Coordinates of C-alpha atoms and ligand atoms in Angstrom, one line a residue:
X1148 CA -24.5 249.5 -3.3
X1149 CA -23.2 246.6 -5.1
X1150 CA -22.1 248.0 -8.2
X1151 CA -20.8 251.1 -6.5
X1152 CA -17.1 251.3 -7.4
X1153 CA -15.7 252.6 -4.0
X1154 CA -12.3 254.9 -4.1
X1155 CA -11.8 254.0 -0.3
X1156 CA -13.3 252.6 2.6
X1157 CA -13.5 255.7 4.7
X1158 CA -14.3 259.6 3.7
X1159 CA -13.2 261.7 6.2
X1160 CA -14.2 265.7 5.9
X1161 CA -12.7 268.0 7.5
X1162 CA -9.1 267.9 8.6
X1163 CA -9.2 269.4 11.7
X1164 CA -8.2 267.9 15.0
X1165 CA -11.3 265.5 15.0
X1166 CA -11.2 264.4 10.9
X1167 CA -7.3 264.0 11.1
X1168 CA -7.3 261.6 14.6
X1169 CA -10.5 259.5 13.0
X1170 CA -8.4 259.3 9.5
X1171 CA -5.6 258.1 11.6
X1172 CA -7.5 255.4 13.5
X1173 CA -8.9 254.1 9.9
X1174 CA -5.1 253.8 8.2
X1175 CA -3.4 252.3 11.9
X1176 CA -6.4 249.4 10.9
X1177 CA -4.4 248.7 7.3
X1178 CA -8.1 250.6 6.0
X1179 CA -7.9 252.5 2.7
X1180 CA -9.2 256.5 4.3
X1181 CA -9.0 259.5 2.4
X1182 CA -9.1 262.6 4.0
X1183 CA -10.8 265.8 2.6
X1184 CA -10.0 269.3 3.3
X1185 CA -11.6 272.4 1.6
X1186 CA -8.0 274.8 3.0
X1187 CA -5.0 275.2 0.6
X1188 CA -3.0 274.9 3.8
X1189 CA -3.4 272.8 6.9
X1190 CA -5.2 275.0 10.2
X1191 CA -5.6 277.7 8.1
X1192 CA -9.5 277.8 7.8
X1193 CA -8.9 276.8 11.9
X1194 CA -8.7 278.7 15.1
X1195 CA -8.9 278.6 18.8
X1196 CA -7.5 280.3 21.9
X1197 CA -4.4 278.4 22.3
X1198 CA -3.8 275.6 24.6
X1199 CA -3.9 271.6 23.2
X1200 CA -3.9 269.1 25.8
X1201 CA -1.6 266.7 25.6
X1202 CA -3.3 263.5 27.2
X1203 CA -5.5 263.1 23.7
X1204 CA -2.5 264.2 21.4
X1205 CA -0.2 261.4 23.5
X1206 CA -2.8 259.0 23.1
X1207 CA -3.5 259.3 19.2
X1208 CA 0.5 260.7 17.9
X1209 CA 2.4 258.4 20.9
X1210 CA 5.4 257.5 17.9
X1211 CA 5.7 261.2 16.7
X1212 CA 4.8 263.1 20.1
X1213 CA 8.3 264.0 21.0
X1214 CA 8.4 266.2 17.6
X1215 CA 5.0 268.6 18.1
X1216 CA 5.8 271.9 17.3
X1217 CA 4.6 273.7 20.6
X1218 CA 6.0 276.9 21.9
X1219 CA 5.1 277.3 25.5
X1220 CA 3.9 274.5 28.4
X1221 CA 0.7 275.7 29.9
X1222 CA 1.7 275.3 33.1
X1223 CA 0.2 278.7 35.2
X1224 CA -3.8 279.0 34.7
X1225 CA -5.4 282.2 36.1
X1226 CA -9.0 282.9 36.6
X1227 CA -9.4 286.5 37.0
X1228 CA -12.5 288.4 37.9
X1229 CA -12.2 292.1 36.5
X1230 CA -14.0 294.5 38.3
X1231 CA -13.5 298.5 36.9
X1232 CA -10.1 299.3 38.0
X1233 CA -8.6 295.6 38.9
X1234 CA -9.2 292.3 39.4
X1235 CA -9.6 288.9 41.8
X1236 CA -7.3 286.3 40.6
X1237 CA -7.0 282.8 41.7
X1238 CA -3.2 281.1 39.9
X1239 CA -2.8 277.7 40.1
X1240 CA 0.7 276.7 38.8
X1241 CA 2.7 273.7 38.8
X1242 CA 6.2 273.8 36.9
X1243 CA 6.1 270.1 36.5
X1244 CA 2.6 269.9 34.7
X1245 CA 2.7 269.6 31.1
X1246 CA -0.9 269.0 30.5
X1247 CA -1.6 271.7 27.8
X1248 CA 1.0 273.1 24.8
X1249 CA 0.3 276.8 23.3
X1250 CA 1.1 275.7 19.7
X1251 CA -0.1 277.7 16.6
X1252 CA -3.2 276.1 14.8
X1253 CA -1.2 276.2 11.6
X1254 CA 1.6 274.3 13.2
X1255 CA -0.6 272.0 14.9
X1256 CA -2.7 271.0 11.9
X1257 CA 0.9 270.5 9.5
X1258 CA 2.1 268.3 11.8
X1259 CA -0.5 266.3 12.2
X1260 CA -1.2 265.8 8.4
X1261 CA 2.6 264.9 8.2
X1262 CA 1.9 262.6 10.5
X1263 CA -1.1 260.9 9.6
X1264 CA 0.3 260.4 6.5
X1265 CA 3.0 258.7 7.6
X1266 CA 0.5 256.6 8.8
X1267 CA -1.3 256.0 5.4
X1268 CA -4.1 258.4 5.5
X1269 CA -4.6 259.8 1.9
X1270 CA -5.0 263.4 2.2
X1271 CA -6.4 265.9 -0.7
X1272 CA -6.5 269.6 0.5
X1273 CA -7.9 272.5 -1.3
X1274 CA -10.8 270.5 -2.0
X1275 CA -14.5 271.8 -0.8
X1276 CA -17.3 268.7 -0.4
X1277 CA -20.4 270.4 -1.6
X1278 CA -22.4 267.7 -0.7
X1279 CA -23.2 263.6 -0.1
X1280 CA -23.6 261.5 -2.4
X1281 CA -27.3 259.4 -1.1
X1282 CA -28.8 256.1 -2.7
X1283 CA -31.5 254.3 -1.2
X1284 CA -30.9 256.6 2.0
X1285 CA -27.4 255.9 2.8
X1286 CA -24.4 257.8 2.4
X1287 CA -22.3 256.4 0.0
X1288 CA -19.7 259.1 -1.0
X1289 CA -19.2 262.7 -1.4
X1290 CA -19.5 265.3 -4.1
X1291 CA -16.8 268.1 -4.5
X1292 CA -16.3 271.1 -7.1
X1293 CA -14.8 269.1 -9.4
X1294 CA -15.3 265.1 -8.9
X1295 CA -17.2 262.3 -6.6
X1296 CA -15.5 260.4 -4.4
X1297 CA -17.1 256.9 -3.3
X1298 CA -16.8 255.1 0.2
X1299 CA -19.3 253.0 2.4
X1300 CA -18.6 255.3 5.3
X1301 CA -17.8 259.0 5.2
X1302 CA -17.0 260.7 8.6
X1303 CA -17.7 264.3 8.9
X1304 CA -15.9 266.6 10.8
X1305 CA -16.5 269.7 9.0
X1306 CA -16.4 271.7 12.3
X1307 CA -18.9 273.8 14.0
X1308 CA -21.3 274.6 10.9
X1309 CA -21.6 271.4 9.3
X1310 CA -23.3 272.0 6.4
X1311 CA -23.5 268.2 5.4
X1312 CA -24.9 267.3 9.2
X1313 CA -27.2 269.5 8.4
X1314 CA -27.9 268.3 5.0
X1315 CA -28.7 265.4 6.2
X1316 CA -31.1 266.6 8.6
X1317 CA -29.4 264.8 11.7
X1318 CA -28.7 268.8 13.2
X1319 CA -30.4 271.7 13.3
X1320 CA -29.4 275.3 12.6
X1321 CA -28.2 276.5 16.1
X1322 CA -30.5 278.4 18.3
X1323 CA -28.4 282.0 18.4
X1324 CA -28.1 281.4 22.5
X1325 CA -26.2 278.0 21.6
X1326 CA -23.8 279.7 19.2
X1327 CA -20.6 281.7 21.0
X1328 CA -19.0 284.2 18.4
X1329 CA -15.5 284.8 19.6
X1330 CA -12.5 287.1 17.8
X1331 CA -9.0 286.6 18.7
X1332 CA -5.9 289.1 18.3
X1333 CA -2.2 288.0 18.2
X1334 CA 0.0 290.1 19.3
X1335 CA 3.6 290.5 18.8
X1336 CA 5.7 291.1 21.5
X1337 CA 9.5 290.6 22.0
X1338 CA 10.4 287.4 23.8
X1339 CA 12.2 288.7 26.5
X1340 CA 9.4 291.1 27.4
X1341 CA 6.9 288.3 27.0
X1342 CA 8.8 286.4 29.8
X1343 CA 9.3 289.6 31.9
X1344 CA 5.9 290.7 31.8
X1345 CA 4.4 287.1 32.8
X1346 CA 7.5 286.0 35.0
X1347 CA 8.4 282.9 33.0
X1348 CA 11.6 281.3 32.1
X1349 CA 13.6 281.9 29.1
X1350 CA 13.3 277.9 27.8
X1351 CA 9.5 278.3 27.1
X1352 CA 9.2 275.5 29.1
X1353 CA 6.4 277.5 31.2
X1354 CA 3.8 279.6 29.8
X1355 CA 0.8 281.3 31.2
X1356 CA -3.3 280.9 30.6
X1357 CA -5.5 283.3 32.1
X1358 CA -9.3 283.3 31.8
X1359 CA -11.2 286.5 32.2
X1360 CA -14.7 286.9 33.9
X1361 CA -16.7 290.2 34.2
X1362 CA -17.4 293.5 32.2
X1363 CA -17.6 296.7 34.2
X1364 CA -16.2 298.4 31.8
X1365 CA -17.1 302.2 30.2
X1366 CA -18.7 301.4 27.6
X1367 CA -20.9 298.7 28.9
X1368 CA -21.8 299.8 31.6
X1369 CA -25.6 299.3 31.3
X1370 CA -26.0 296.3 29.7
X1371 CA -28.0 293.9 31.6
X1372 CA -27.6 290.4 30.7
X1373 CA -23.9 289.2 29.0
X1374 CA -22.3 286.5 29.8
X1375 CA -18.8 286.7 28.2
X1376 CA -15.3 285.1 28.8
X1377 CA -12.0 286.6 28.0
X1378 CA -8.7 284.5 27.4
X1379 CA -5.4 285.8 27.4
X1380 CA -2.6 282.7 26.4
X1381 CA 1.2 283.2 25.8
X1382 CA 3.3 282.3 22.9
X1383 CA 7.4 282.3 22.4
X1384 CA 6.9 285.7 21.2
X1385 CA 3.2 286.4 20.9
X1386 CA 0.1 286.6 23.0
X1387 CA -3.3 285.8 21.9
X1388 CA -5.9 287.4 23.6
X1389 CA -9.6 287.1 22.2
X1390 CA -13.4 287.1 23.7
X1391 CA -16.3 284.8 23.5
X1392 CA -20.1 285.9 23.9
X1393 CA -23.8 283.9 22.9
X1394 CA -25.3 285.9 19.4
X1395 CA -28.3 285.8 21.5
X1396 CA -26.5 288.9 23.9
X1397 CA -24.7 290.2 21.6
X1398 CA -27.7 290.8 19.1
X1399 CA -30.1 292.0 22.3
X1400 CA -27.5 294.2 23.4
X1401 CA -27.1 295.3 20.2
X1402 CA -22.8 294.8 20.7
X1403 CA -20.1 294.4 18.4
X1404 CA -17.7 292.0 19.9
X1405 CA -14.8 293.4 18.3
X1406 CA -15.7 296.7 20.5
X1407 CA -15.7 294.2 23.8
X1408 CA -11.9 293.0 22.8
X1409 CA -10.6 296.4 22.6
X1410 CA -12.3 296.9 26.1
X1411 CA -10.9 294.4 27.4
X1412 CA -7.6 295.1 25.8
X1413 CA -7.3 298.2 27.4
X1414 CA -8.4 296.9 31.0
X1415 CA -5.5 298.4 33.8
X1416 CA -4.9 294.8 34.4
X1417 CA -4.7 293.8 31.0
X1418 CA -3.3 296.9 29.3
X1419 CA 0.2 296.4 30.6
X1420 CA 0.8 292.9 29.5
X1421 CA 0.3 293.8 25.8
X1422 CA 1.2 296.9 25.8
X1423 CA 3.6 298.2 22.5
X1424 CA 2.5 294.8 20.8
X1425 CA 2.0 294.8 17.7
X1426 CA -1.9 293.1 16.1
X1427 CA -0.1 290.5 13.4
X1428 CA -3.5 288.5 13.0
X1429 CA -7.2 288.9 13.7
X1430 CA -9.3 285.8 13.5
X1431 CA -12.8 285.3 14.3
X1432 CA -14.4 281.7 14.5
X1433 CA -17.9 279.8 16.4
X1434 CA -18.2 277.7 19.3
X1435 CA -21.1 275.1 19.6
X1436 CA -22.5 275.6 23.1
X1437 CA -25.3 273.9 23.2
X1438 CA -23.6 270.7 25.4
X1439 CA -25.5 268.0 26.0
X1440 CA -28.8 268.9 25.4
X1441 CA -27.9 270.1 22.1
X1442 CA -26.4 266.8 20.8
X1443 CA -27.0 265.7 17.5
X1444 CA -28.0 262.2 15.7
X1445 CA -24.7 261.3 15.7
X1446 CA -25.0 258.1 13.3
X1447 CA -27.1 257.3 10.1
X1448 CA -26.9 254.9 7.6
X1449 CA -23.0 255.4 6.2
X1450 CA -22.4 258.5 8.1
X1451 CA -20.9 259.4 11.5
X1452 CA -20.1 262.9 12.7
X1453 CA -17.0 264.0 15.1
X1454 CA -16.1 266.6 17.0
X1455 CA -17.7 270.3 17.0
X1456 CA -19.8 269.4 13.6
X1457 CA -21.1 267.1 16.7
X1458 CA -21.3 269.9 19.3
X1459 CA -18.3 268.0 21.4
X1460 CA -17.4 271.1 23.7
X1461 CA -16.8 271.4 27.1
X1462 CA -16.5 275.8 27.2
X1463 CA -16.5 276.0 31.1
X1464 CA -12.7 274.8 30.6
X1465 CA -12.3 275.6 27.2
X1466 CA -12.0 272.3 26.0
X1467 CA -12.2 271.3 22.5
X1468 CA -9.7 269.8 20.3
X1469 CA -9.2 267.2 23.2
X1470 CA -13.2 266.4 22.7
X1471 CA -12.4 266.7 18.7
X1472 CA -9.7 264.0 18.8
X1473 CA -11.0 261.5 20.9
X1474 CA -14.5 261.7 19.3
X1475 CA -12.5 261.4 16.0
X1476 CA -10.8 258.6 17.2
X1477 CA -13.8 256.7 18.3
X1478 CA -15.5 257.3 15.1
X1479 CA -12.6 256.1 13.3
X1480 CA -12.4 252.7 15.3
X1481 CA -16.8 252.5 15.0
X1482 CA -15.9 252.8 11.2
X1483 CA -13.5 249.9 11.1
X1484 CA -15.9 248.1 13.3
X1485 CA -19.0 248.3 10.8
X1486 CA -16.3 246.8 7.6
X1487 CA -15.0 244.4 9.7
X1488 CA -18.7 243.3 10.2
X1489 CA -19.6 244.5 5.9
X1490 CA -22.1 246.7 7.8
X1491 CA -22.6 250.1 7.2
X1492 CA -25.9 250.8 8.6
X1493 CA -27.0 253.2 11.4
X1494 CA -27.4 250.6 13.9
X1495 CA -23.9 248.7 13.6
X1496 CA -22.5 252.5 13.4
X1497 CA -23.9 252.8 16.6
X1498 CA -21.4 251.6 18.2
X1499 CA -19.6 254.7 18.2
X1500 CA -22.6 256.0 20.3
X1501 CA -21.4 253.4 22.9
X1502 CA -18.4 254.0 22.9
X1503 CA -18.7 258.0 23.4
X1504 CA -21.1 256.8 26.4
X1505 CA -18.1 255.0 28.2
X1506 CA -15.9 257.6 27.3
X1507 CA -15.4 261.0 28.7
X1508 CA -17.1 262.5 26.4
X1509 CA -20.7 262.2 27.1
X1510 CA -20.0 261.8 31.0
X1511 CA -18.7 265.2 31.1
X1512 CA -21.0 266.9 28.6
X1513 CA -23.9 265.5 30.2
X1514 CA -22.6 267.0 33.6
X1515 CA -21.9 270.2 32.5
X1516 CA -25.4 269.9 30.5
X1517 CA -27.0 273.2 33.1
X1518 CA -23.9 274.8 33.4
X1519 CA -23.7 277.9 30.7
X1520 CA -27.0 278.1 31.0
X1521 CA -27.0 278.5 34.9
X1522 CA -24.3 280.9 34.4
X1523 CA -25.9 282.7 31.5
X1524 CA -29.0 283.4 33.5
X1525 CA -27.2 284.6 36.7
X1526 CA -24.5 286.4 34.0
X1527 CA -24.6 290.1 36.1
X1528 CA -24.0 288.7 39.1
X1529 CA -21.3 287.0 38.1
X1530 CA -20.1 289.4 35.5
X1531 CA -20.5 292.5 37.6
X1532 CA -22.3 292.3 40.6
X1533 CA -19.5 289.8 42.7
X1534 CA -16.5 291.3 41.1
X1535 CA -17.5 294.6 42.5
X1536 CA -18.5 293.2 45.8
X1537 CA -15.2 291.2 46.0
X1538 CA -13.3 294.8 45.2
X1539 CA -15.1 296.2 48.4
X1540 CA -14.5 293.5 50.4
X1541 CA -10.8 293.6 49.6
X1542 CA -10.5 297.5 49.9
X1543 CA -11.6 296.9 53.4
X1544 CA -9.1 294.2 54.0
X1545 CA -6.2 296.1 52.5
X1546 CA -6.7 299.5 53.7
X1547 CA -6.1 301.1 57.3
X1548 CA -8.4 303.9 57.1
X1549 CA -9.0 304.2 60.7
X1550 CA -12.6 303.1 61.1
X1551 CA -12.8 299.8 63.0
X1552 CA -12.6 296.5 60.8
X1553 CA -15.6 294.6 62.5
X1554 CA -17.8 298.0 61.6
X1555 CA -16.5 298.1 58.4
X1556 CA -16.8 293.9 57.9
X1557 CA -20.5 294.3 59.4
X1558 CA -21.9 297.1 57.1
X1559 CA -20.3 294.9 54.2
X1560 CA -21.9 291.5 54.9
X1561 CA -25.2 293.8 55.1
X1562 CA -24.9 295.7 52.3
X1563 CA -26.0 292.4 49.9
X1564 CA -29.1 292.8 51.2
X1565 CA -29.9 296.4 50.5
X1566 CA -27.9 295.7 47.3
X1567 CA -30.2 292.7 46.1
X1568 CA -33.6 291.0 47.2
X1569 CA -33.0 287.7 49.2
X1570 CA -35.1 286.2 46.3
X1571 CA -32.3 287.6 43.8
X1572 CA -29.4 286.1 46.4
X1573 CA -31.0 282.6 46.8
X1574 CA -31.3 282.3 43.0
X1575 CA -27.2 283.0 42.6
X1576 CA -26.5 280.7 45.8
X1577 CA -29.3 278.0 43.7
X1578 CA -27.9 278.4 40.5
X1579 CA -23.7 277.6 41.9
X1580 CA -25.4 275.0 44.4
X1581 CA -26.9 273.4 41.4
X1582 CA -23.7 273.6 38.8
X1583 CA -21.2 272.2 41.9
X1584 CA -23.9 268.9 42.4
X1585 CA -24.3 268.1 38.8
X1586 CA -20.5 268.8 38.1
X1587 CA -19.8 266.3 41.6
X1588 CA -22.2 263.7 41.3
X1589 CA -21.6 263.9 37.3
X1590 CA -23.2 260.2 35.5
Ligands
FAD1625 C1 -11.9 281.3 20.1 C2 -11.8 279.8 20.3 C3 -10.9 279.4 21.3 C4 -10.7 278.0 21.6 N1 -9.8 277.7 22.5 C5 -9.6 276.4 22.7 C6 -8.5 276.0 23.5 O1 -7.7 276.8 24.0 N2 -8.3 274.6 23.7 C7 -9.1 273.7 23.0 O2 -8.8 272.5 23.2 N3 -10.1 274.1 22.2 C8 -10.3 275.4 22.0 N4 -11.3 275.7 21.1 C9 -12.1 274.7 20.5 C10 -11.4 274.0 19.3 O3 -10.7 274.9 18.5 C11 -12.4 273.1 18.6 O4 -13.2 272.4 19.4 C12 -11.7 272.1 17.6 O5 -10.9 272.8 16.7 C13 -12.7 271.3 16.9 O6 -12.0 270.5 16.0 P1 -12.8 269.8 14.7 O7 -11.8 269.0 14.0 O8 -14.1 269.2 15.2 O9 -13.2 271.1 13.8 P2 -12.3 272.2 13.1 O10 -11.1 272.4 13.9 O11 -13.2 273.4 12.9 O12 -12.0 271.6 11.7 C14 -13.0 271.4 10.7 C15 -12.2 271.3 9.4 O13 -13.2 271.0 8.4 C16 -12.9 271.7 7.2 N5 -14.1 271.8 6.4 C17 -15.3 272.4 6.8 N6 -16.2 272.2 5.8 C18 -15.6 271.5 4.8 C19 -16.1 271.0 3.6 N7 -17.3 271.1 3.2 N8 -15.2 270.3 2.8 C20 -13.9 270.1 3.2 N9 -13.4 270.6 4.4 C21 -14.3 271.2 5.2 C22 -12.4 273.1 7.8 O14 -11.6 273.8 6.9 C23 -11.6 272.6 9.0 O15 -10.2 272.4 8.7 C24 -11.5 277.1 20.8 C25 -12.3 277.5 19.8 C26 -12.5 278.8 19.5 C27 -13.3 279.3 18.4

């Protein structure tokens, strides 16, 4: 180590939402950081479904916040069950909330780069790390196509594949049920119709987030065990709409999830919102699912890893770069801990361990740890089996057909039981019970 001749006292890969706030953290401390990124252009090797939440972004860009490029405040969340020819929804809306942005990923990622900086973060893009540099079983530096860069901590935040986490053995490949393939469309719409179509004002200070449960469509009809989300988010004059499923499904039901997007595209209740828009961009990216139980080594001797390359996801709200910046930002402030102290080894690294314990982070991974899986394993009842039995229970309420409602209301409430075993019933009514106490009672 001694004779090492070090370029900087930080490495960060990966200049996504997690490498860019932990760079950040490193250059606010007067640290020399250099920050890596294999894309020509900022966010464009990035993607998600649309909505950044503003709390994290506040807390790590407070000077520059005023200036983020955002084009819509999240401000109306739907959760929409779809059964064949409709859907349940539940809106919550508040015009005052401004607790999520739809901003483009490209837009997001510039800015922050300009930003960071600002702040004396040495960024190289177009620049792919092949692999870590290792003496005596610490990370030293970093290796790319063309030279070696040298640092007595490197952060990685290469996202959710992480080839260098997994060099170094601290992660495994994923387990195909832990992985979520999901493809996204945008879709170009006029403004005006945007705002027509989803009631919003013409200012863009409201926008709309709607999350999409169930699957009785045509073609799926007998597949057995998917669990799948749908997202639909506005833009000034876009809309992204994409879909999420486990490998694990789609590989045993043998599906394509582009073919699940165009079904749900052409929903009725969805149809109409896009319809005469124009596809400008198909993306298709991984979410790390595996939560809590799924959490890698997060320190070694030199290294610490951030954000999905970490498996910091909460999917149940589809929260990520929030996770990604925070965990960034904690491993940024572990690192200057460990040169403050001229110790770079796992166990003074471990502090960032400590200080993901005390943050959100860990609390709420750790109570969502059963969650997907709870709702993986009871996926057609809540995919198909309650949609359908909320569509006859609202036909009922909504229809005069002349046969008397208490008839009607008493052959429904019976009809679970010839529809399902009590076994199969006390196993859905187990499985929410046992989400709601882990979610309430949390750590
Ligand atoms: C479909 C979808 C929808 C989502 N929706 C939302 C949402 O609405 N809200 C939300 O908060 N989150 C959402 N997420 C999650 C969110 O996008 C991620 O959690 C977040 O981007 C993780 O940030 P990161 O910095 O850890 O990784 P990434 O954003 O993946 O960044 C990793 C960076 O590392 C670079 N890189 C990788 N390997 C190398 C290498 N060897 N050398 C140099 N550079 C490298 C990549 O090019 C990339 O820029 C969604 C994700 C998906 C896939």
């Amino acid at each position: 180590m001694d004779n090492i001749n070090f370029n900087a006292d930080v490495i960060v890969v990966g200049a996504g939402p997690a490498g860019i706030s932990a760079a950040i953290s490193i250059a606010d401390e007067g640290k020399k950081v250099v920050l890596i990124e294999k894309a020509s252009y900022p966010g464009s090797k990035n993607m998600y479904g649309g909505a950044v939440y503003t709390s994290a972004l506040k807390e790590i860009f407070k000077q520059d916040f005023d200036s983020i490029p955002y084009e819509r405040i999240i401000n109306s969340h739907t959760w929409a069950f779809l059964n064949e020819t409709g859907s349940f929804d539940i809106t919550y809306s508040n015009k005052e909330s401004a607790s999520a942005y739809a901003i483009k990923r490209f837009n997001l990622e510039r800015w922050m780069i300009d930003c960071a900086k600002k702040r004396g973060v040495y960024y190289i893009p177009n620049t792919l790390v092949k692999k870590l540099i290792q003496i005596d079983s610490k990370v030293v530096g970093v290796e790319t196509e063309l030279e070696q860069y040298f640092a007595p901590i490197t952060i990685i935040a290469d996202g959710v594949n992480s080839l260098l986490a997994r060099e170094l053995k601290l992660r495994n490949n994923y387990n195909t049920k832990d992985i979520i393939l999901s493809v996204k469309e945008t879709i170009k719409l006029d403004k005006k119709t945007i705002e027509e179509r989803f009631n919003l004002s013409s200012d863009c200070k409201d926008g709309v987030n709607k999350q999409y449960f169930g699957y009785d469509f045509k073609s799926l009809k007998n597949i057995k065990k998917l669990f799948m989300m749908s997202f639909l988010y506005t833009f000034k004059d876009t809309v992204m709409i994409g879909v999420g499923a486990s490998l694990e499904d789609l590989s045993k039901n043998k599906l394509n999830i582009n073919q699940i997007l165009d079904e749900v595209k052409s929903h009725p209740e969805i149809y109409p919102l896009i319809e005469g828009g124009e596809t400008i961009e198909y993306s298709a990216h991984l979410i790390p699912e595996g939560g809590y139980k799924k959490i890698p080594k997060l320190t070694s001797n030199g290294v610490i890893i951030a954000g999905d390359a970490a498996g910091f996801i909460n999917s149940v709200h589809f929260e990520g770069t929030n996770f990604a910046l925070i965990s960034g930002k904690l491993a940024g402030e572990s690192a200057v801990y460990s040169l403050n102290q001229g110790d770079y080894s796992e166990s003074t690294l471990n502090i960032y361990v400590k200080k993901l314990q005390k943050s959100f982070i860990l609390k709420d991974l750790y109570s969502y740890r059963n969650v997907i899986e709870k709702l993986c394993s009871r996926s057609d009842s809540i995919e198909v089996y309650y949609p359908k039995k909320i569509k006859e229970l609202f036909e009922i309420i909504t229809s005069a057909n002349c046969i008397s409602k208490s008839s009607q209301i008493r052959n429904y409430a019976f009809s679970f039981f010839k529809d399902r075993s009590p076994k199969e019933l006390l196993k859905d009514a187990f499985a929410f019970i046992k989400c709601a106490i882990d979610v309430f009672f949390g750590k």
